[in-house]
Amino acid sequence: DAKTTQPPSMDCAEGRAANLPCNHSTISGNEYVYWYRQIHSQGPQYIIHGLKNNETNEMASLIITEDRKSSTLILPHATLRDTAVYYCIVRGPYYGGATNKLIFGTGTLLAVQP
Amino acid sequence: DTAVSQTPKYLVTQMGNDKSIKCEQNLGHDTMYWYKQDSKKFLKIMFSYNNKELIINETVPNRFSPKSPDKAHLNLHINSLELGDSAVYFCASSQDVGGHEQYFGPGTRLTVT
């Protein structure tokens, strides 16, 4: 079962920042927060991940609260092509066996409006 | 160049048939995965291989048999297809078992009639 809670859907105006929240109140100290997205009829795409510090890359920023119980993915200037289902996933380091698997929940459907 | 490719993209077949889906990655990654996305869009891991060795088998029916001839390829063979096998199957790869980024293929839509 997914360890995260996300709103089922959100809207965002094109050109504005999209802020996607995620709750992961049971996260352990060594577990990472990952964000992936799935554009319609395509395979999931990695966006960003973080452990404690905020992270930024060319696609997005990840803000993790100090207690690590929640995070926000920020798409700074959303475009129509950012319309997708966004998945927030918690996963620990690899210790063998199935510990490297990603568990996808239901995600948030972000609809970017023109 | 496509990083993770799958063939075929669409597969329509009848119940009881045996079919295979092929996956290749040209990223030089050690670890590959198969995921299944059902009609309700739930995406769930099925198998994971690292350097041709199975490391994850998520209680998938033994009608499903993954085969990794080399670390760039992970094929999925399905015997005695059932209606419930209809889904989109995604292949993915990561640099190693602890790799933070998994790269997914475009998916294979399997329809069993």
Tab-separated table of C-alpha atoms in Angstrom:
chain	number	residue	atom	x	y	z
A	1	ASP	CA	0.000	0.000	0.000
A	2	ALA	CA	1.126	3.532	-0.751
A	3	LYS	CA	2.501	5.460	2.204
A	4	THR	CA	1.434	8.806	0.811
A	5	THR	CA	-1.775	10.829	0.519
A	6	GLN	CA	-2.413	13.215	-2.352
A	7	PRO	CA	-5.466	15.158	-3.519
A	8	PRO	CA	-7.120	13.369	-6.437
A	9	SER	CA	-7.102	16.385	-8.718
A	10	MET	CA	-5.956	19.978	-9.062
A	11	ASP	CA	-6.255	22.747	-11.613
A	12	CYS	CA	-3.630	25.294	-12.530
A	13	ALA	CA	-3.607	28.184	-14.979
A	14	GLU	CA	-1.027	28.032	-17.735
A	15	GLY	CA	2.055	30.057	-16.866
A	16	ARG	CA	1.360	29.966	-13.148
A	17	ALA	CA	3.137	27.867	-10.554
A	18	ALA	CA	1.593	24.492	-9.787
A	19	ASN	CA	1.972	23.403	-6.180
A	20	LEU	CA	1.200	19.742	-5.604
A	21	PRO	CA	0.992	18.619	-1.962
A	22	CYS	CA	1.761	15.225	-0.525
A	23	ASN	CA	1.373	13.868	2.986
A	24	HIS	CA	3.695	11.140	4.202
A	25	SER	CA	3.249	11.293	7.959
A	26	THR	CA	4.690	7.826	8.607
A	27	ILE	CA	7.918	8.406	6.708
A	28	SER	CA	11.043	6.927	8.274
A	29	GLY	CA	14.278	8.812	8.753
A	30	ASN	CA	16.076	7.096	5.877
A	31	GLU	CA	13.218	7.134	3.383
A	32	TYR	CA	13.313	9.351	0.330
A	33	VAL	CA	10.437	11.247	-1.254
A	34	TYR	CA	10.115	10.730	-5.005
A	35	TRP	CA	7.916	12.398	-7.552
A	36	TYR	CA	6.987	10.864	-10.875
A	37	ARG	CA	4.394	11.893	-13.399
A	38	GLN	CA	2.472	10.061	-16.083
A	39	ILE	CA	1.244	11.945	-19.093
A	40	HIS	CA	-1.733	10.312	-20.752
A	41	SER	CA	-0.845	7.090	-22.602
A	42	GLN	CA	2.844	7.380	-21.749
A	43	GLY	CA	5.127	5.674	-19.277
A	44	PRO	CA	5.819	7.328	-15.912
A	45	GLN	CA	8.577	9.919	-15.867
A	46	TYR	CA	10.917	10.641	-12.984
A	47	ILE	CA	10.792	14.266	-11.821
A	48	ILE	CA	12.764	14.715	-8.630
A	49	HIS	CA	13.585	13.176	-5.267
A	50	GLY	CA	14.790	14.348	-1.864
A	51	LEU	CA	15.613	13.176	1.622
A	52	LYS	CA	15.646	16.184	3.945
A	53	ASN	CA	16.728	19.246	2.036
A	54	ASN	CA	14.773	21.070	-0.588
A	55	GLU	CA	15.776	20.117	-4.108
A	56	THR	CA	15.555	21.805	-7.484
A	57	ASN	CA	16.243	20.625	-10.985
A	58	GLU	CA	15.327	21.739	-14.476
A	59	MET	CA	11.822	20.344	-14.152
A	60	ALA	CA	10.668	21.218	-10.663
A	61	SER	CA	11.385	22.051	-7.048
A	62	LEU	CA	10.717	19.815	-4.084
A	63	ILE	CA	9.993	21.369	-0.728
A	64	ILE	CA	10.076	18.993	2.252
A	65	THR	CA	8.819	20.206	5.622
A	66	GLU	CA	11.206	20.165	8.532
A	67	ASP	CA	9.410	17.262	10.204
A	68	ARG	CA	9.413	15.482	6.815
A	69	LYS	CA	5.753	14.566	7.168
A	70	SER	CA	4.741	16.374	4.017
A	71	SER	CA	6.179	17.810	0.848
A	72	THR	CA	5.223	19.984	-2.090
A	73	LEU	CA	6.227	19.625	-5.702
A	74	ILE	CA	6.414	22.958	-7.474
A	75	LEU	CA	6.269	23.352	-11.234
A	76	PRO	CA	7.284	26.997	-11.534
A	77	HIS	CA	5.613	27.853	-14.832
A	78	ALA	CA	3.067	25.219	-15.755
A	79	THR	CA	2.348	24.572	-19.419
A	80	LEU	CA	-0.377	22.548	-21.078
A	81	ARG	CA	2.143	19.741	-21.531
A	82	ASP	CA	2.416	19.437	-17.759
A	83	THR	CA	-1.113	18.045	-17.595
A	84	ALA	CA	-0.562	14.602	-16.092
A	85	VAL	CA	-1.033	12.398	-13.050
A	86	TYR	CA	1.636	13.207	-10.472
A	87	TYR	CA	2.711	10.502	-8.050
A	88	CYS	CA	4.385	11.112	-4.718
A	89	ILE	CA	6.246	8.005	-3.504
A	90	VAL	CA	8.193	7.211	-0.377
A	91	ARG	CA	10.972	4.657	-0.576
A	92	GLY	CA	13.909	3.700	1.582
A	93	PRO	CA	17.436	2.749	0.589
A	94	TYR	CA	18.071	-0.671	-0.889
A	95	TYR	CA	18.633	-3.417	1.642
A	96	GLY	CA	18.047	-6.369	-0.621
A	97	GLY	CA	15.011	-8.195	-1.889
A	98	ALA	CA	12.062	-5.997	-2.761
A	99	THR	CA	13.190	-2.902	-0.890
A	100	ASN	CA	13.925	-0.987	-4.074
A	101	LYS	CA	10.411	-1.173	-5.453
A	102	LEU	CA	8.350	1.920	-6.128
A	103	ILE	CA	4.800	1.758	-4.778
A	104	PHE	CA	2.526	3.983	-6.817
A	105	GLY	CA	-0.651	5.333	-5.265
A	106	THR	CA	-3.483	7.030	-7.094
A	107	GLY	CA	-1.652	10.316	-7.560
A	108	THR	CA	-2.954	13.786	-8.352
A	109	LEU	CA	-4.366	14.602	-11.763
A	110	LEU	CA	-3.060	18.065	-12.563
A	111	ALA	CA	-5.032	19.818	-15.260
A	112	VAL	CA	-3.306	22.899	-16.648
A	113	GLN	CA	-5.886	25.265	-18.084
A	114	PRO	CA	-5.176	27.668	-20.967
B	1	ASP	CA	17.532	7.170	-29.421
B	2	THR	CA	14.860	5.627	-27.226
B	3	ALA	CA	16.241	4.820	-23.789
B	4	VAL	CA	13.760	2.058	-22.917
B	5	SER	CA	11.869	0.473	-25.764
B	6	GLN	CA	9.131	-2.131	-25.787
B	7	THR	CA	7.615	-4.237	-28.527
B	8	PRO	CA	4.899	-4.538	-29.480
B	9	LYS	CA	3.079	-1.352	-28.544
B	10	TYR	CA	-0.305	-3.029	-28.908
B	11	LEU	CA	-1.143	-6.703	-28.550
B	12	VAL	CA	-4.586	-8.175	-29.067
B	13	THR	CA	-5.007	-11.873	-28.522
B	14	GLN	CA	-7.470	-14.508	-27.432
B	15	MET	CA	-7.804	-16.250	-24.119
B	16	GLY	CA	-5.572	-19.239	-23.741
B	17	ASN	CA	-2.862	-17.995	-26.073
B	18	ASP	CA	0.783	-17.491	-25.137
B	19	LYS	CA	2.447	-14.159	-25.889
B	20	SER	CA	5.673	-12.301	-25.232
B	21	ILE	CA	6.550	-8.658	-24.737
B	22	LYS	CA	10.107	-7.537	-25.310
B	23	CYS	CA	11.989	-4.772	-23.549
B	24	GLU	CA	15.382	-3.292	-24.263
B	25	GLN	CA	17.278	-0.479	-22.603
B	26	ASN	CA	20.313	1.243	-24.083
B	27	LEU	CA	21.265	3.132	-20.935
B	28	GLY	CA	23.773	0.622	-19.644
B	29	HIS	CA	21.655	0.068	-16.546
B	30	ASP	CA	22.001	-2.984	-14.334
B	31	THR	CA	18.421	-3.215	-13.079
B	32	MET	CA	15.198	-3.701	-15.014
B	33	TYR	CA	11.543	-3.945	-14.012
B	34	TRP	CA	8.123	-4.931	-15.253
B	35	TYR	CA	5.053	-3.038	-14.060
B	36	LYS	CA	1.381	-3.634	-14.758
B	37	GLN	CA	-1.190	-0.837	-15.002
B	38	ASP	CA	-4.742	-2.107	-14.867
B	39	SER	CA	-7.928	-0.551	-16.176
B	40	LYS	CA	-8.294	1.503	-13.010
B	41	LYS	CA	-4.854	2.978	-13.654
B	42	PHE	CA	-3.211	1.331	-10.657
B	43	LEU	CA	0.460	0.838	-11.440
B	44	LYS	CA	2.071	-2.091	-9.680
B	45	ILE	CA	5.472	-3.705	-9.893
B	46	MET	CA	5.608	-7.304	-11.059
B	47	PHE	CA	9.269	-8.221	-11.368
B	48	SER	CA	12.725	-6.767	-11.002
B	49	TYR	CA	16.005	-8.116	-12.317
B	50	ASN	CA	19.497	-7.021	-11.446
B	51	ASN	CA	22.306	-8.170	-13.742
B	52	LYS	CA	20.038	-10.894	-15.098
B	53	GLU	CA	19.063	-12.154	-11.650
B	54	LEU	CA	15.533	-11.985	-10.286
B	55	ILE	CA	15.286	-9.829	-7.165
B	56	ILE	CA	11.566	-9.017	-7.000
B	57	ASN	CA	8.643	-11.290	-7.759
B	58	GLU	CA	5.464	-9.729	-6.478
B	59	THR	CA	3.340	-12.879	-6.182
B	60	VAL	CA	2.582	-12.776	-9.850
B	61	PRO	CA	0.912	-15.939	-11.233
B	62	ASN	CA	3.453	-18.367	-12.588
B	63	ARG	CA	1.856	-17.961	-16.021
B	64	PHE	CA	4.061	-14.881	-16.166
B	65	SER	CA	7.706	-15.673	-16.730
B	66	PRO	CA	10.289	-12.936	-17.146
B	67	LYS	CA	13.491	-13.729	-18.962
B	68	SER	CA	16.647	-11.675	-19.052
B	69	PRO	CA	19.073	-12.907	-21.720
B	70	ASP	CA	21.448	-10.076	-20.866
B	71	LYS	CA	21.260	-7.031	-18.679
B	72	ALA	CA	19.983	-4.834	-21.515
B	73	HIS	CA	16.924	-6.994	-22.121
B	74	LEU	CA	14.035	-8.137	-19.963
B	75	ASN	CA	11.281	-9.968	-21.768
B	76	LEU	CA	7.917	-10.992	-20.372
B	77	HIS	CA	6.298	-14.201	-21.478
B	78	ILE	CA	2.696	-14.894	-20.563
B	79	ASN	CA	1.143	-18.346	-20.873
B	80	SER	CA	-2.537	-19.214	-21.071
B	81	LEU	CA	-3.704	-15.629	-21.238
B	82	GLU	CA	-6.807	-14.680	-19.256
B	83	LEU	CA	-9.199	-11.758	-19.580
B	84	GLY	CA	-7.795	-10.264	-16.379
B	85	ASP	CA	-4.373	-9.994	-17.960
B	86	SER	CA	-5.636	-7.138	-20.107
B	87	ALA	CA	-3.629	-4.107	-19.016
B	88	VAL	CA	-0.780	-1.855	-20.005
B	89	TYR	CA	2.606	-3.346	-19.205
B	90	PHE	CA	5.551	-1.042	-18.625
B	91	CYS	CA	9.193	-1.939	-18.630
B	92	ALA	CA	11.626	0.240	-16.685
B	93	SER	CA	15.302	0.364	-15.817
B	94	SER	CA	17.547	2.010	-13.258
B	95	GLN	CA	21.290	2.341	-12.962
B	96	ASP	CA	21.417	-0.189	-10.149
B	97	VAL	CA	19.160	-1.688	-7.499
B	98	GLY	CA	19.311	1.476	-5.435
B	99	GLY	CA	19.012	3.827	-8.377
B	100	HIS	CA	16.901	6.859	-7.631
B	101	GLU	CA	15.634	7.299	-11.154
B	102	GLN	CA	13.667	4.659	-12.973
B	103	TYR	CA	13.275	5.159	-16.706
B	104	PHE	CA	10.068	3.771	-18.120
B	105	GLY	CA	9.274	2.500	-21.567
B	106	PRO	CA	6.223	3.605	-23.574
B	107	GLY	CA	4.144	0.618	-22.504
B	108	THR	CA	2.485	-2.321	-24.219
B	109	ARG	CA	-1.292	-2.383	-24.228
B	110	LEU	CA	-2.407	-6.006	-23.998
B	111	THR	CA	-6.016	-6.822	-24.758
B	112	VAL	CA	-7.247	-10.362	-24.188
B	113	THR	CA	-10.565	-11.226	-25.826
